[in-house]
Coordinates of C-alpha atoms in Angstrom, one line a residue:
Chain M
M851 CA 0.0 0.0 0.0
D852 CA 2.9 2.3 0.8
A853 CA 4.6 1.6 -2.5
A854 CA 1.6 2.7 -4.4
A855 CA 1.0 5.8 -2.3
A856 CA 4.5 7.2 -2.5
P857 CA 6.4 5.7 -5.5
D858 CA 9.7 7.3 -4.6
K859 CA 9.8 6.3 -1.0
W860 CA 12.8 4.1 -1.5
I861 CA 13.5 3.2 2.1
E862 CA 11.2 3.8 5.0
V863 CA 12.2 3.1 8.6
R864 CA 9.4 3.0 11.2
D865 CA 9.6 3.2 14.9
L866 CA 12.9 1.3 15.0
K867 CA 14.4 0.1 18.3
I868 CA 17.7 -1.7 18.6
A869 CA 18.6 -3.3 21.9
F870 CA 21.0 -5.9 23.2
G871 CA 19.5 -7.6 26.2
S872 CA 18.4 -4.8 28.5
F873 CA 20.8 -2.3 26.9
V874 CA 18.8 0.0 24.5
L875 CA 21.1 1.3 21.8
M876 CA 18.5 3.4 20.1
Q877 CA 14.8 3.8 19.9
D878 CA 12.1 5.8 18.2
V879 CA 14.1 6.0 15.0
A880 CA 12.0 6.7 11.9
F881 CA 13.0 8.2 8.6
T882 CA 12.4 8.1 4.9
V883 CA 14.9 7.9 2.1
H884 CA 13.9 8.9 -1.4
K885 CA 15.2 7.6 -4.7
G886 CA 18.5 9.0 -5.6
D887 CA 19.2 10.4 -2.2
V888 CA 22.6 10.5 -0.6
F889 CA 21.4 9.8 2.9
I890 CA 23.9 10.5 5.7
I891 CA 23.8 8.8 9.1
M892 CA 25.6 11.2 11.4
G893 CA 26.3 11.1 15.1
G894 CA 29.1 11.0 17.6
S895 CA 31.3 8.0 18.2
G896 CA 29.4 5.2 19.9
C897 CA 25.9 6.3 19.0
G898 CA 25.2 3.2 16.9
K899 CA 25.6 4.5 13.4
S900 CA 27.3 1.3 12.2
T901 CA 24.8 -0.9 14.1
L902 CA 21.9 1.0 12.4
M903 CA 23.5 0.2 9.1
R904 CA 24.0 -3.4 10.0
T905 CA 20.3 -3.6 10.9
M906 CA 19.3 -2.0 7.6
I907 CA 21.3 -4.5 5.6
G908 CA 19.9 -7.4 7.5
L909 CA 22.8 -8.5 9.8
N910 CA 21.2 -7.5 13.1
E911 CA 17.6 -8.1 13.8
P912 CA 15.9 -5.0 15.4
S913 CA 13.9 -5.5 18.6
K914 CA 11.0 -3.5 17.3
G915 CA 10.0 -1.6 14.2
K916 CA 10.0 -2.0 10.4
I917 CA 12.4 -1.3 7.6
L918 CA 10.7 -1.1 4.2
Y919 CA 12.5 -1.1 0.9
K920 CA 10.2 0.2 -1.8
G921 CA 7.3 -0.7 0.5
Q922 CA 8.5 -4.3 1.2
S923 CA 9.4 -5.0 4.8
F924 CA 12.8 -6.6 5.1
W925 CA 12.4 -8.3 8.5
D926 CA 8.9 -9.6 7.8
A927 CA 10.0 -11.3 4.5
D928 CA 10.9 -15.0 4.4
L929 CA 14.5 -16.0 3.8
E930 CA 14.1 -16.1 0.1
G931 CA 12.5 -12.6 0.1
R932 CA 15.4 -11.3 2.1
D933 CA 17.9 -12.7 -0.3
L934 CA 16.0 -11.1 -3.2
L935 CA 16.2 -7.7 -1.4
R936 CA 19.8 -8.2 -0.5
Q937 CA 20.7 -8.6 -4.2
K938 CA 19.7 -5.0 -4.6
F939 CA 22.2 -3.9 -1.9
G940 CA 25.9 -3.0 -2.4
I941 CA 27.8 -2.7 0.8
L942 CA 31.2 -1.2 1.6
Y943 CA 32.4 -2.2 5.0
Q944 CA 34.5 -0.1 7.4
Q945 CA 37.6 -2.2 6.8
G946 CA 36.8 -3.1 3.2
A947 CA 36.1 -6.8 4.2
L948 CA 37.6 -8.1 0.9
W949 CA 37.8 -11.9 0.8
S950 CA 41.4 -12.4 1.6
S951 CA 41.9 -15.6 -0.2
M952 CA 40.8 -14.1 -3.6
T953 CA 42.4 -11.6 -5.9
L954 CA 40.7 -8.2 -6.4
A955 CA 39.3 -9.3 -9.7
E956 CA 37.9 -12.4 -8.1
N957 CA 36.4 -10.4 -5.3
V958 CA 34.5 -8.2 -7.7
A959 CA 33.7 -11.1 -9.9
L960 CA 32.1 -13.3 -7.2
P961 CA 28.8 -11.5 -7.0
L962 CA 28.7 -11.3 -10.8
G963 CA 29.2 -15.0 -11.1
E964 CA 26.6 -15.7 -8.5
Y965 CA 23.8 -13.6 -9.9
T966 CA 24.3 -13.3 -13.6
D967 CA 24.6 -15.7 -16.5
L968 CA 27.6 -13.9 -18.0
K969 CA 30.5 -15.7 -19.6
P970 CA 33.7 -15.8 -17.6
E971 CA 35.5 -13.3 -20.0
Q972 CA 32.6 -10.9 -19.7
I973 CA 32.7 -11.2 -15.9
R974 CA 36.4 -10.6 -16.0
E975 CA 35.9 -7.5 -18.2
L976 CA 33.2 -6.1 -16.0
A977 CA 35.4 -6.7 -12.9
S978 CA 38.3 -4.8 -14.6
L979 CA 35.9 -2.0 -15.4
K980 CA 34.6 -1.7 -11.9
L981 CA 38.2 -1.7 -10.6
A982 CA 39.2 1.0 -13.1
L983 CA 36.2 3.1 -12.0
V984 CA 37.7 3.3 -8.5
G985 CA 41.2 4.0 -9.8
L986 CA 42.6 0.5 -9.5
A987 CA 43.1 -0.5 -13.1
G988 CA 46.0 -2.9 -13.4
F989 CA 45.5 -4.3 -9.8
E990 CA 43.2 -7.2 -10.9
D991 CA 45.6 -10.0 -9.7
Y992 CA 46.7 -8.5 -6.4
F993 CA 45.6 -10.0 -3.2
P994 CA 44.0 -7.7 -0.6
S995 CA 47.0 -8.2 1.7
Q996 CA 49.3 -6.8 -1.0
I997 CA 47.7 -3.3 -1.3
S998 CA 47.3 -0.3 1.0
G999 CA 44.3 0.4 3.3
G1000 CA 43.0 3.1 1.1
M1001 CA 43.2 0.9 -1.9
R1002 CA 41.4 -1.9 -0.1
K1003 CA 38.6 0.5 0.6
R1004 CA 38.3 1.5 -3.0
A1005 CA 38.4 -2.2 -4.0
G1006 CA 35.6 -2.8 -1.5
L1007 CA 33.6 -0.1 -3.2
A1008 CA 34.3 -1.7 -6.6
R1009 CA 32.9 -5.0 -5.2
A1010 CA 29.9 -3.2 -3.7
M1011 CA 29.1 -1.7 -7.1
A1012 CA 29.5 -5.0 -8.9
L1013 CA 25.9 -5.7 -9.5
D1014 CA 24.9 -2.1 -10.1
P1015 CA 22.9 -2.1 -6.9
E1016 CA 19.9 0.1 -6.3
F1017 CA 21.0 0.8 -2.7
L1018 CA 24.6 1.4 -1.8
F1019 CA 25.5 1.3 1.8
L1020 CA 28.9 2.9 2.7
D1021 CA 30.3 2.5 6.2
E1022 CA 32.8 5.4 6.8
P1023 CA 34.0 5.4 3.2
S1024 CA 36.5 8.2 3.6
A1025 CA 38.0 7.1 7.0
G1026 CA 41.7 6.5 6.4
L1027 CA 41.8 8.1 3.0
D1028 CA 43.9 11.2 2.2
P1029 CA 42.0 14.4 1.5
V1030 CA 42.4 14.1 -2.3
S1031 CA 41.3 10.5 -2.5
S1032 CA 38.4 11.3 -0.2
R1033 CA 37.3 14.1 -2.5
L1034 CA 37.6 11.7 -5.5
L1035 CA 35.4 9.2 -3.7
D1036 CA 32.8 11.9 -3.1
D1037 CA 32.9 12.8 -6.8
L1038 CA 32.5 9.1 -7.7
I1039 CA 29.4 8.8 -5.4
L1040 CA 27.8 11.8 -7.0
E1041 CA 28.6 10.5 -10.5
L1042 CA 27.1 7.1 -9.8
R1043 CA 24.0 8.7 -8.4
E1044 CA 23.6 10.9 -11.6
S1045 CA 24.3 8.1 -14.0
L1046 CA 22.8 5.1 -12.4
G1047 CA 20.2 6.6 -10.0
T1048 CA 21.7 4.7 -7.1
T1049 CA 20.5 5.6 -3.6
F1050 CA 23.3 6.0 -1.1
I1051 CA 23.2 5.4 2.6
V1052 CA 26.4 6.7 4.0
V1053 CA 27.7 6.4 7.6
T1054 CA 30.3 9.2 8.1
H1055 CA 31.4 12.0 10.2
E1056 CA 33.6 13.7 7.6
L1057 CA 32.0 17.2 7.5
A1058 CA 33.4 18.0 4.0
S1059 CA 31.7 14.9 2.6
I1060 CA 28.5 15.5 4.5
F1061 CA 28.0 18.9 2.9
S1062 CA 29.3 18.1 -0.6
I1063 CA 27.4 14.9 -1.2
G1064 CA 24.5 14.6 1.4
N1065 CA 21.1 15.8 0.5
N1066 CA 19.3 14.1 3.4
A1067 CA 20.6 13.1 6.8
I1068 CA 19.7 12.0 10.3
Y1069 CA 21.6 12.8 13.5
L1070 CA 21.8 10.1 16.2
D1071 CA 22.3 11.4 19.7
V1072 CA 24.5 9.4 22.1
E1073 CA 22.8 10.6 25.3
T1074 CA 19.1 10.4 24.5
R1075 CA 19.6 7.2 22.4
T1076 CA 17.5 8.4 19.6
M1077 CA 17.6 10.5 16.4
T1078 CA 17.0 14.1 16.9
S1079 CA 16.9 15.6 13.4
Q1080 CA 16.3 14.7 9.8
G1081 CA 16.9 16.8 6.7
D1082 CA 19.4 18.3 4.3
P1083 CA 22.6 18.8 6.2
K1084 CA 22.9 22.4 4.8
M1085 CA 19.5 23.1 6.0
L1086 CA 20.1 21.4 9.4
L1087 CA 23.1 23.7 9.8
R1088 CA 20.9 26.7 9.5
E1089 CA 17.7 25.7 11.3
A1090 CA 18.1 22.5 13.3
K1091 CA 16.3 22.7 16.6
D1092 CA 18.7 20.5 18.4
P1093 CA 21.8 22.5 19.3
K1094 CA 23.9 19.3 19.3
V1095 CA 23.3 18.9 15.6
V1096 CA 24.6 22.4 14.9
K1097 CA 27.5 21.8 17.2
F1098 CA 28.3 18.6 15.3
L1099 CA 28.0 20.3 11.9
T1100 CA 30.3 23.2 12.9
R1101 CA 32.9 21.1 14.7
G1102 CA 31.7 22.4 18.0
E1103 CA 32.2 26.1 17.1
K1104 CA 28.6 27.1 17.6
Chain H
M1400 CA 47.6 28.2 52.2
I1401 CA 49.7 25.4 50.8
H1402 CA 53.1 26.0 49.4
L1403 CA 54.2 23.6 46.6
Q1404 CA 57.8 23.3 45.6
G1405 CA 60.4 21.3 43.7
D1406 CA 59.9 18.7 40.9
W1407 CA 56.4 17.3 40.4
T1408 CA 57.2 14.7 37.7
I1409 CA 56.6 11.0 37.2
G1410 CA 59.2 9.1 39.2
Q1411 CA 59.1 11.5 42.2
T1412 CA 57.2 10.6 45.3
I1413 CA 54.3 12.9 46.0
P1414 CA 53.1 13.8 49.4
E1415 CA 50.0 12.1 50.9
L1416 CA 46.9 14.1 51.5
T1417 CA 46.0 12.4 54.7
E1418 CA 47.1 15.2 56.9
L1419 CA 45.2 17.8 54.9
E1420 CA 42.2 15.6 55.0
R1421 CA 42.4 15.4 58.8
H1422 CA 42.7 19.1 59.0
L1423 CA 39.7 19.6 56.6
S1424 CA 37.6 17.2 58.7
S1425 CA 38.3 19.2 61.8
P1426 CA 35.5 21.4 63.2
S1427 CA 36.9 24.7 61.8
P1428 CA 38.9 24.1 58.7
G1429 CA 38.5 27.6 57.3
K1430 CA 36.7 28.8 54.1
S1431 CA 39.2 28.6 51.3
L1432 CA 42.5 27.0 50.3
V1433 CA 45.1 29.0 48.4
L1434 CA 47.8 27.2 46.4
D1435 CA 51.1 28.8 45.8
S1436 CA 53.2 27.0 43.2
S1437 CA 55.9 29.7 42.6
A1438 CA 58.6 27.3 43.8
V1439 CA 57.5 24.4 41.6
T1440 CA 60.3 23.8 39.1
N1441 CA 59.0 21.0 36.9
W1442 CA 55.7 19.4 36.5
D1443 CA 53.8 16.8 34.4
S1444 CA 50.6 14.7 34.6
L1445 CA 51.6 13.5 38.0
F1446 CA 51.1 17.1 39.3
L1447 CA 47.7 17.1 37.7
T1448 CA 46.5 13.9 39.4
F1449 CA 47.6 15.4 42.7
L1450 CA 45.7 18.6 42.1
T1451 CA 42.6 16.7 40.9
K1452 CA 42.6 14.7 44.2
L1453 CA 43.1 17.9 46.1
K1454 CA 40.2 19.5 44.3
H1455 CA 37.9 16.6 45.0
L1456 CA 38.8 16.8 48.7
C1457 CA 38.0 20.5 48.7
T1458 CA 34.6 20.1 47.0
E1459 CA 33.8 17.3 49.5
H1460 CA 34.4 19.6 52.4
Q1461 CA 32.9 22.6 50.7
I1462 CA 36.0 24.7 50.7
A1463 CA 36.8 27.1 47.9
L1464 CA 40.1 26.2 46.1
K1465 CA 42.0 29.2 44.8
E1466 CA 43.8 28.1 41.7
E1467 CA 45.3 31.5 40.8
G1468 CA 48.7 30.6 42.0
L1469 CA 49.1 27.7 39.6
P1470 CA 51.1 27.8 36.4
P1471 CA 48.8 28.8 33.4
G1472 CA 49.4 25.4 31.6
V1473 CA 48.2 23.5 34.6
K1474 CA 45.1 25.6 34.9
R1475 CA 44.3 25.0 31.3
L1476 CA 44.8 21.2 31.5
L1477 CA 42.7 21.0 34.6
A1478 CA 39.9 22.9 32.9
L1479 CA 40.2 20.5 29.9
A1480 CA 39.9 17.4 32.1
E1481 CA 36.7 18.8 33.5
A1482 CA 35.3 20.1 30.3
V1483 CA 33.5 16.8 29.5
P1484 CA 31.6 15.5 32.5
E1485 CA 31.7 11.8 33.1
R1486 CA 29.1 10.0 31.1
K1487 CA 26.4 8.6 33.3
G1488 CA 26.6 4.9 33.5
A1489 CA 29.8 4.7 31.5
R1490 CA 31.8 3.6 34.4
R1491 CA 31.6 -0.2 34.9
E1492 CA 30.7 -1.4 38.3
D1493 CA 31.9 -4.6 39.6
T1494 CA 28.8 -6.4 40.5
K1495 CA 29.2 -9.7 42.4
E1496 CA 26.8 -12.3 41.2
A1497 CA 25.1 -14.6 43.7
F1498 CA 26.1 -18.2 43.6
L1499 CA 22.8 -19.4 42.3
E1500 CA 22.8 -16.7 39.6
R1501 CA 26.2 -17.9 38.5
V1502 CA 25.0 -21.5 38.3
G1503 CA 22.0 -20.3 36.4
T1504 CA 24.0 -18.3 33.8
R1505 CA 26.4 -21.2 33.4
Y1506 CA 23.6 -23.6 32.8
L1507 CA 22.0 -21.3 30.3
D1508 CA 25.3 -20.9 28.5
I1509 CA 25.8 -24.6 28.2
W1510 CA 22.2 -25.1 27.0
H1511 CA 22.7 -22.3 24.5
S1512 CA 25.9 -23.8 23.1
I1513 CA 24.3 -27.2 22.7
K1514 CA 21.4 -25.7 20.8
D1515 CA 23.8 -23.7 18.7
T1516 CA 25.8 -26.8 17.9
I1517 CA 22.7 -28.7 16.9
G1518 CA 21.6 -25.8 14.8
F1519 CA 24.9 -25.6 13.1
V1520 CA 24.9 -29.3 12.3
G1521 CA 21.4 -28.9 10.9
E1522 CA 22.6 -26.0 8.6
V1523 CA 25.5 -28.1 7.4
T1524 CA 23.2 -31.0 6.7
L1525 CA 20.9 -28.8 4.7
A1526 CA 23.9 -27.4 2.7
F1527 CA 25.0 -30.9 2.0
L1528 CA 21.6 -31.9 0.7
K1529 CA 21.8 -28.8 -1.5
L1530 CA 25.1 -30.0 -2.8
L1531 CA 23.7 -33.4 -3.7
R1532 CA 21.1 -31.5 -5.8
G1533 CA 23.9 -29.6 -7.4
K1534 CA 22.8 -26.3 -6.0
A1535 CA 25.4 -25.4 -3.4
Q1536 CA 27.4 -22.3 -4.0
F1537 CA 31.1 -22.7 -3.5
R1538 CA 34.2 -22.6 -5.7
R1539 CA 35.7 -25.8 -7.0
S1540 CA 39.1 -24.2 -6.7
D1541 CA 38.5 -23.7 -3.0
L1542 CA 37.7 -27.3 -2.5
L1543 CA 40.8 -28.4 -4.4
Q1544 CA 43.0 -26.1 -2.4
I1545 CA 41.6 -27.4 0.9
I1546 CA 42.1 -31.0 -0.3
Q1547 CA 45.7 -30.2 -1.1
R1548 CA 46.3 -28.4 2.2
T1549 CA 44.6 -31.0 4.4
G1550 CA 45.6 -34.1 2.4
A1551 CA 48.9 -33.9 0.6
D1552 CA 50.6 -31.3 2.8
A1553 CA 49.9 -33.4 5.9
L1554 CA 51.7 -36.5 4.6
P1555 CA 55.1 -35.9 6.2
I1556 CA 53.8 -35.4 9.7
V1557 CA 51.4 -38.3 9.5
S1558 CA 54.2 -40.5 8.2
L1559 CA 56.5 -39.7 11.1
I1560 CA 53.9 -40.1 13.9
S1561 CA 52.4 -43.3 12.5
L1562 CA 55.7 -44.9 11.9
L1563 CA 56.7 -44.1 15.5
V1564 CA 53.4 -45.4 16.9
G1565 CA 53.9 -48.6 15.0
L1566 CA 57.3 -48.9 16.5
I1567 CA 56.1 -48.3 20.0
L1568 CA 53.2 -50.8 19.7
A1569 CA 55.6 -53.4 18.4
F1570 CA 58.1 -52.8 21.2
V1571 CA 55.6 -52.9 24.0
G1572 CA 54.0 -56.0 22.5
A1573 CA 57.3 -57.7 21.9
V1574 CA 58.3 -57.5 25.6
Q1575 CA 55.2 -59.4 26.7
L1576 CA 55.0 -61.8 23.8
K1577 CA 58.7 -62.8 24.1
I1578 CA 57.9 -64.3 27.5
F1579 CA 55.7 -66.9 25.7
G1580 CA 58.0 -67.2 22.7
A1581 CA 55.3 -65.8 20.6
Q1582 CA 57.2 -62.9 19.0
I1583 CA 55.6 -63.6 15.6
Y1584 CA 52.2 -62.3 17.0
V1585 CA 53.8 -58.8 17.1
A1586 CA 52.8 -58.6 13.4
S1587 CA 49.2 -59.4 14.2
L1588 CA 49.1 -57.0 17.1
V1589 CA 50.5 -54.1 15.2
A1590 CA 48.4 -54.8 12.1
I1591 CA 45.0 -55.2 13.9
A1592 CA 45.6 -52.3 16.3
M1593 CA 46.6 -49.9 13.6
M1594 CA 44.0 -51.0 11.1
R1595 CA 41.0 -51.1 13.4
V1596 CA 41.5 -47.9 15.3
M1597 CA 45.0 -46.6 16.0
G1598 CA 45.7 -45.4 12.5
A1599 CA 42.5 -43.4 12.4
I1600 CA 43.0 -42.0 15.8
M1601 CA 46.6 -40.9 15.1
A1602 CA 45.6 -39.3 11.8
G1603 CA 42.6 -37.7 13.5
I1604 CA 44.5 -36.1 16.4
I1605 CA 47.1 -34.8 14.0
M1606 CA 44.4 -33.3 11.8
A1607 CA 42.6 -31.8 14.9
G1608 CA 45.8 -29.9 15.8
R1609 CA 46.8 -29.1 12.2
T1610 CA 43.7 -28.5 10.2
G1611 CA 40.9 -28.0 12.8
A1612 CA 43.0 -25.2 14.3
A1613 CA 43.6 -23.8 10.8
F1614 CA 39.9 -23.8 10.0
A1615 CA 38.9 -22.1 13.2
A1616 CA 41.6 -19.4 12.8
E1617 CA 40.8 -18.8 9.2
L1618 CA 37.1 -18.5 9.6
G1619 CA 37.6 -16.6 12.9
T1620 CA 39.8 -14.0 11.2
M1621 CA 37.3 -13.7 8.3
Q1622 CA 34.6 -13.0 10.9
V1623 CA 36.8 -10.3 12.5
N1624 CA 37.4 -8.7 9.1
E1625 CA 33.6 -8.7 8.3
E1626 CA 34.3 -11.0 5.4
V1627 CA 31.6 -13.4 6.6
D1628 CA 29.2 -10.5 6.8
A1629 CA 30.1 -9.5 3.3
L1630 CA 29.2 -13.0 2.0
E1631 CA 26.0 -13.1 4.0
T1632 CA 24.7 -9.7 2.7
L1633 CA 25.5 -10.9 -0.8
G1634 CA 23.0 -13.6 -0.3
I1635 CA 25.8 -16.3 -0.3
S1636 CA 25.5 -18.7 2.6
P1637 CA 28.8 -18.8 4.6
I1638 CA 27.9 -22.3 5.5
E1639 CA 27.8 -23.4 1.8
F1640 CA 30.6 -21.2 0.7
L1641 CA 33.1 -21.6 3.5
V1642 CA 32.1 -24.5 5.7
L1643 CA 30.9 -27.1 3.2
P1644 CA 34.1 -27.3 1.1
R1645 CA 36.2 -27.6 4.3
I1646 CA 34.0 -30.4 5.7
L1647 CA 34.0 -32.1 2.4
G1648 CA 37.7 -31.7 1.8
L1649 CA 38.7 -33.1 5.2
G1650 CA 35.9 -35.7 5.2
L1651 CA 37.4 -37.0 1.9
M1652 CA 41.0 -36.8 2.9
M1653 CA 40.8 -38.2 6.4
P1654 CA 40.0 -41.8 5.3
L1655 CA 43.0 -41.7 2.9
L1656 CA 45.2 -40.3 5.6
G1657 CA 43.9 -43.0 7.9
V1658 CA 44.8 -45.8 5.5
Y1659 CA 48.2 -44.2 4.9
S1660 CA 48.8 -44.0 8.6
V1661 CA 47.9 -47.8 9.0
F1662 CA 50.4 -48.5 6.3
M1663 CA 53.2 -46.5 7.9
G1664 CA 52.4 -48.1 11.3
M1665 CA 52.8 -51.5 9.8
I1666 CA 56.2 -50.5 8.4
G1667 CA 57.2 -49.4 11.9
G1668 CA 56.1 -52.8 13.3
L1669 CA 58.1 -54.5 10.5
I1670 CA 61.2 -52.6 11.4
V1671 CA 61.0 -53.8 15.0
G1672 CA 60.1 -57.3 13.9
V1673 CA 62.9 -57.8 11.4
F1674 CA 65.7 -55.8 13.1
M1675 CA 65.1 -56.3 16.8
L1676 CA 63.2 -59.6 17.0
D1677 CA 65.1 -61.3 14.1
L1678 CA 61.9 -62.4 12.4
N1679 CA 62.0 -63.3 8.8
F1680 CA 60.6 -60.6 6.5
M1681 CA 58.3 -62.9 4.6
L1682 CA 57.1 -64.6 7.8
Y1683 CA 56.2 -61.2 9.2
Y1684 CA 54.5 -60.2 6.0
N1685 CA 52.4 -63.5 5.9
Q1686 CA 51.5 -63.2 9.5
T1687 CA 50.2 -59.6 8.9
V1688 CA 48.2 -60.6 5.8
T1689 CA 46.5 -63.6 7.5
S1690 CA 45.7 -61.7 10.7
V1691 CA 43.9 -58.7 9.2
S1692 CA 40.5 -59.0 7.5
L1693 CA 38.4 -56.7 5.3
T1694 CA 36.1 -56.1 8.3
H1695 CA 39.0 -54.5 10.2
F1696 CA 39.8 -52.4 7.2
W1697 CA 36.2 -51.1 6.9
I1698 CA 35.9 -50.4 10.6
G1699 CA 39.1 -48.3 10.4
L1700 CA 37.9 -46.5 7.3
F1701 CA 34.6 -45.7 9.0
H1702 CA 36.5 -44.4 12.1
S1703 CA 38.6 -42.0 10.0
A1704 CA 35.7 -40.7 7.9
V1705 CA 33.8 -39.9 11.1
F1706 CA 36.8 -38.2 12.7
G1707 CA 37.4 -36.1 9.5
V1708 CA 33.8 -34.8 9.6
L1709 CA 34.0 -34.2 13.4
V1710 CA 37.3 -32.3 13.3
A1711 CA 36.2 -30.2 10.4
L1712 CA 32.8 -29.5 12.0
M1713 CA 34.4 -28.5 15.2
G1714 CA 36.9 -26.2 13.5
C1715 CA 34.3 -24.5 11.3
L1716 CA 31.7 -24.2 14.1
K1717 CA 34.1 -22.4 16.4
G1718 CA 35.5 -20.3 13.6
I1719 CA 32.1 -19.1 12.3
R1720 CA 30.9 -18.2 15.9
C1721 CA 34.1 -16.3 16.6
G1722 CA 33.8 -12.9 18.3
R1723 CA 35.3 -9.7 16.8
S1724 CA 38.7 -9.5 18.5
A1725 CA 42.2 -11.0 18.2
M1726 CA 41.7 -12.7 21.6
A1727 CA 38.5 -14.3 20.4
V1728 CA 40.4 -15.9 17.4
G1729 CA 42.9 -17.4 19.9
Q1730 CA 40.1 -18.8 22.0
V1731 CA 38.2 -20.4 19.2
T1732 CA 41.3 -22.0 17.9
T1733 CA 42.0 -23.5 21.3
Q1734 CA 38.4 -24.7 21.6
A1735 CA 38.5 -26.2 18.1
V1736 CA 41.6 -28.3 18.9
V1737 CA 40.4 -29.4 22.3
G1738 CA 36.8 -30.0 21.1
G1739 CA 38.2 -32.0 18.1
I1740 CA 40.3 -34.3 20.2
I1741 CA 37.6 -34.9 22.7
S1742 CA 35.0 -35.7 20.1
I1743 CA 37.5 -38.1 18.5
I1744 CA 37.9 -40.0 21.7
V1745 CA 34.2 -40.0 22.5
A1746 CA 33.4 -41.2 19.0
T1747 CA 35.9 -44.0 19.2
A1748 CA 34.4 -45.2 22.5
I1749 CA 30.9 -45.2 21.0
I1750 CA 32.0 -47.0 17.8
T1751 CA 33.9 -49.6 19.8
I1752 CA 30.9 -50.3 22.0
L1753 CA 28.6 -50.5 19.0
C1754 CA 31.0 -52.9 17.2
N1755 CA 31.0 -55.0 20.3
I1756 CA 27.3 -55.2 20.4
V1757 CA 27.1 -56.1 16.7
G1758 CA 29.9 -58.6 17.3
I1759 CA 32.5 -57.5 14.8

């Protein structure tokens, strides 16, 4: 019913509560992400940004609430339904999480081999293309342990993009990157969004990135254990009601 | 008024505050405390901890502490340390659990891990059925690599251990059998013992230490690096992709290693027989051939196949359930080896009893 009512409500989170035993990490979290958004999850260290993302991609079951992708609830779906939804996800993990026993090309190729009927050469070409897109042309046969941390991150992004996912989740994409690479990554995100219409969900606290790529965001507060604001980061900077959000967005200067 | 002087750096002994405390607790301690640090030559964090303690004392006894006399750097650092108030509930309190509570949690833990193990075995079985239908997702190259690592690469150590076990069995047997002048039965002893159970047990224990530990550490590290999560979110079952080829590989290789171990053990027995007991080579050979039967061979093979699956299951279960720290990887590796060896011994006992009941 939701899908019909609001065709571009790509992700809808309702009344979400994440708790471990009696410890409540966050509650009353609700937000909407539209098609083509670059949605930023902001918040201080330890507020559960990464856990929220893990819950959204189906690695951590919430204690309460719903997460709907195009109107279809993830956690109410059966295993097969969840797998179908997951195929629309691309995920870049904090540490890259490349499969260490495979070369970069094989890492990117694995999802392609699983979910497409392409011939091996085609898969290989596609993998090379994705690696070239993130600036790793020529590194196809390297193992993850043989490249630097920043390169691993970019290779992880190439793998996340392998299936041209509709939803790309990035967990701290620019952490550990130098300013120039970080800027190039931002450009790449905007480019992918323009050309493929990908919806991004980005966990980050890099202010430069937040303002240059984000057009929608939520702020999770450590102390009250809930989200305090949603909106465009530039707008939040000007008119957020929660002083903590303004403080966060100005590096504590206001 | 307190005068502070000299070096206040780490390595120096700092004065106790007990006297001051006594004074502050007296009926008329005064209204404020002035610090004079003009004679302090050097200071570092130690000075700060002293001042913090002093400050706490003063607030406790409601006495104003005048900080004006402190060096400007100290004042700034003190202000910085107090800028962020302690987060409520952040400090962990040591709560002592009652005895019954501890028993209860322990019991629940055990119950949990039993359920977890059964669930894991179930998942592996389902994955195996999927494999039989040709639908399991894993890479053939992974399986081949595991076969090489668990099979061919283990030959040297299995050779050494089994040869020595054969030697030991023959020696121990020879001492007793010589009393009756029945040295020739050393051949039967070594052949039957190795073939029925010892070959499989030796190979199994070596593999528990060698491969079970490797599986647990590999999968544990993958868990720490979020590699397992990356598979799962891709819709690829880690059980099929990571666990199945390992169980399959070791399950296939272990019987072969077991047979090889039997062979090496017999050679060990032969060495003792021919060189120490002066038995004729052909005589020893004939005695060996007549004493073993195909039943023994099948029982031995069954043992080693069971051990292979058990060791691999244990290693993979522990690895997949690993926590996210370096310490957790160490723990699961230990658990995998210990669990593997225990399950081998228990399985041997069960199979032996069953064989007895059936009468073979």
